[in-house]
Amino acid sequence: PIPLIMTKKKIAKMTKGEILEIITTDIVAKENIERYANEKYELVRIDKKGELFKIYIKKIEYCIITGRTIMQEKLFFNQN
């Protein structure tokens, strides 16, 4: 999964609030990156034009104890 590995390395160097644009034609890479983004960051959007996918991921705060984003933490505590 080279595109996912490259995504992880790039986003690790980013600061909170920055948005990473990933361009791919590989549907499996798109799905892997989308799943990863939803678990750890904010998936801003995915644009599709023909066979080309543009994936936008925003680096956000992440709780290392629970493994949830700060946004997920707030939703969890507001529901309980």
XYZ file of N, CA and C in Angstrom:
240
model
N 0.811 -1.213 0.000
C 0.000 0.000 0.000
C 0.850 1.272 0.000
N 1.622 1.457 -1.051
C 2.537 2.593 -1.148
C 1.817 3.944 -0.993
N 0.664 4.182 -1.650
C 0.006 5.486 -1.472
C -0.368 5.779 -0.009
N -0.797 4.760 0.730
C -1.145 4.962 2.137
C 0.095 5.272 2.963
N 1.171 4.580 2.713
C 2.424 4.832 3.430
C 2.915 6.257 3.157
N 2.851 6.668 1.897
C 3.265 8.025 1.538
C 2.366 9.059 2.204
N 1.066 8.773 2.272
C 0.122 9.671 2.927
C 0.456 9.816 4.405
N 0.709 8.687 5.077
C 1.040 8.722 6.502
C 2.295 9.538 6.769
N 3.326 9.357 5.932
C 4.579 10.095 6.112
C 4.380 11.589 5.902
N 3.613 11.935 4.881
C 3.388 13.348 4.572
C 2.564 14.035 5.657
N 1.497 13.391 6.097
C 0.620 14.016 7.099
C 1.320 14.121 8.457
N 2.256 13.231 8.728
C 3.005 13.292 9.991
C 3.850 14.569 10.068
N 4.269 15.084 8.927
C 5.098 16.292 8.883
C 4.274 17.574 8.870
N 2.961 17.446 8.722
C 2.086 18.611 8.648
C 1.747 19.139 10.029
N 1.302 20.377 10.089
C 0.834 20.945 11.346
C -0.688 20.907 11.376
N -1.230 20.993 12.574
C -2.677 20.965 12.766
C -3.334 22.065 11.935
N -4.382 21.680 11.202
C -5.122 22.631 10.387
C -4.765 22.600 8.915
N -3.599 22.050 8.584
C -3.207 21.961 7.181
C -4.016 20.878 6.472
N -4.186 21.062 5.169
C -4.938 20.101 4.355
C -4.006 19.483 3.323
N -4.045 18.172 3.257
C -3.245 17.406 2.298
C -4.131 16.995 1.135
N -3.652 17.216 -0.077
C -4.358 16.772 -1.276
C -3.636 15.550 -1.834
N -4.367 14.474 -2.025
C -3.823 13.236 -2.587
C -4.543 12.981 -3.899
N -3.789 12.690 -4.928
C -4.373 12.413 -6.241
C -4.006 10.989 -6.628
N -5.018 10.201 -6.986
C -4.789 8.813 -7.356
C -5.849 8.340 -8.354
N -5.503 7.296 -9.086
C -6.482 6.638 -9.958
C -6.775 5.233 -9.430
N -6.108 4.869 -8.360
C -6.220 3.515 -7.785
C -7.374 3.478 -6.776
N -8.422 2.731 -7.086
C -9.604 2.649 -6.217
C -9.264 2.058 -4.849
N -8.360 1.086 -4.806
C -7.974 0.475 -3.530
C -7.223 1.490 -2.668
N -6.329 2.253 -3.288
C -5.611 3.299 -2.554
C -6.594 4.336 -2.019
N -7.563 4.717 -2.833
C -8.593 5.680 -2.417
C -9.333 5.164 -1.196
N -9.741 3.891 -1.223
C -10.482 3.302 -0.100
C -9.625 3.214 1.154
N -8.361 2.805 1.002
C -7.456 2.705 2.154
C -7.199 4.072 2.785
N -6.949 5.065 1.951
C -6.681 6.408 2.451
C -7.932 6.997 3.095
N -9.080 6.753 2.487
C -10.344 7.237 3.049
C -10.595 6.637 4.430
N -10.385 5.337 4.572
C -10.575 4.666 5.861
C -9.604 5.225 6.901
N -8.346 5.378 6.523
C -7.328 5.914 7.420
C -7.683 7.336 7.864
N -8.100 8.162 6.919
C -8.445 9.548 7.226
C -9.622 9.621 8.187
N -10.611 8.777 7.999
C -11.784 8.783 8.871
C -11.456 8.332 10.288
N -10.423 7.524 10.443
C -10.027 7.041 11.769
C -9.173 8.058 12.523
N -8.332 8.783 11.811
C -7.318 9.606 12.476
C -7.453 11.109 12.256
N -8.065 11.512 11.166
C -8.083 12.920 10.785
C -9.468 13.319 10.302
N -9.574 14.441 9.651
C -10.845 14.878 9.082
C -10.782 14.708 7.567
N -11.627 13.862 7.050
C -11.734 13.697 5.607
C -12.593 14.853 5.103
N -11.964 15.809 4.460
C -12.660 17.019 4.028
C -13.603 16.691 2.880
N -13.056 16.054 1.850
C -13.888 15.646 0.721
C -13.077 14.771 -0.231
N -13.820 14.115 -1.118
C -13.213 13.351 -2.203
C -13.897 13.788 -3.486
N -13.109 14.256 -4.422
C -13.622 14.634 -5.736
C -13.259 13.539 -6.725
N -14.185 13.225 -7.627
C -13.935 12.205 -8.642
C -14.220 12.807 -10.009
N -13.244 12.696 -10.881
C -13.417 13.143 -12.255
C -12.859 12.054 -13.160
N -13.772 11.345 -13.824
C -13.333 10.200 -14.610
C -12.786 9.139 -13.667
N -11.567 8.720 -13.914
C -10.922 7.717 -13.052
C -10.014 8.347 -12.008
N -9.986 9.661 -11.952
C -9.098 10.386 -11.051
C -9.819 10.749 -9.755
N -9.190 10.421 -8.625
C -9.711 10.794 -7.306
C -8.797 11.844 -6.695
N -9.393 12.902 -6.146
C -8.655 13.881 -5.353
C -9.210 13.799 -3.941
N -8.347 13.449 -3.016
C -8.735 13.242 -1.623
C -8.115 14.362 -0.793
N -8.930 15.001 0.037
C -8.462 16.103 0.873
C -8.613 15.714 2.340
N -7.487 15.731 3.058
C -7.462 15.349 4.467
C -6.940 16.521 5.286
N -7.659 16.843 6.355
C -7.229 17.915 7.259
C -6.655 17.299 8.527
N -5.465 17.742 8.884
C -4.852 17.262 10.123
C -5.504 17.987 11.288
N -6.030 17.219 12.225
C -6.715 17.782 13.384
C -6.143 17.176 14.657
N -6.622 17.666 15.795
C -6.172 17.129 17.083
C -6.648 15.691 17.242
N -5.818 14.893 17.851
C -6.070 13.466 18.005
C -5.715 13.057 19.425
N -6.615 12.365 20.107
C -6.384 11.930 21.484
C -5.612 10.608 21.477
N -4.383 10.618 21.975
C -3.579 9.397 21.947
C -4.061 8.354 22.957
N -4.840 8.751 23.937
C -5.323 7.810 24.947
C -6.497 6.982 24.425
N -7.483 7.646 23.851
C -8.678 6.928 23.386
C -8.598 6.531 21.924
N -7.701 7.171 21.159
C -7.601 6.862 19.747
C -8.641 7.569 18.900
N -9.332 8.538 19.496
C -10.355 9.273 18.748
C -9.872 10.699 18.481
N -10.440 11.290 17.439
C -10.145 12.694 17.200
C -10.821 13.505 18.293
N -10.368 14.720 18.460
C -10.973 15.591 19.466
C -12.444 15.825 19.133
N -12.770 15.924 17.836
C -14.168 16.084 17.430
C -14.985 14.862 17.854
N -14.442 13.656 17.678
C -15.139 12.434 18.094
C -15.297 12.394 19.604
N -14.294 12.859 20.336
C -14.362 12.911 21.796
C -15.514 13.801 22.248
N -15.632 14.979 21.641
C -16.697 15.904 22.013
C -18.062 15.295 21.718
N -18.211 14.642 20.575
C -19.479 13.995 20.237
C -19.805 12.885 21.221
N -18.790 12.100 21.593
C -18.978 10.982 22.533
C -19.469 11.498 23.880
N -18.810 12.532 24.399
C -19.175 13.040 25.715
C -20.504 13.795 25.704
N -20.851 14.406 24.598
C -22.151 15.094 24.497
C -23.299 14.109 24.403
N -23.045 12.889 23.929
C -24.101 11.871 23.822
C -24.329 11.170 25.137
N -23.333 11.163 26.013
C -23.424 10.425 27.289
C -23.679 11.326 28.456
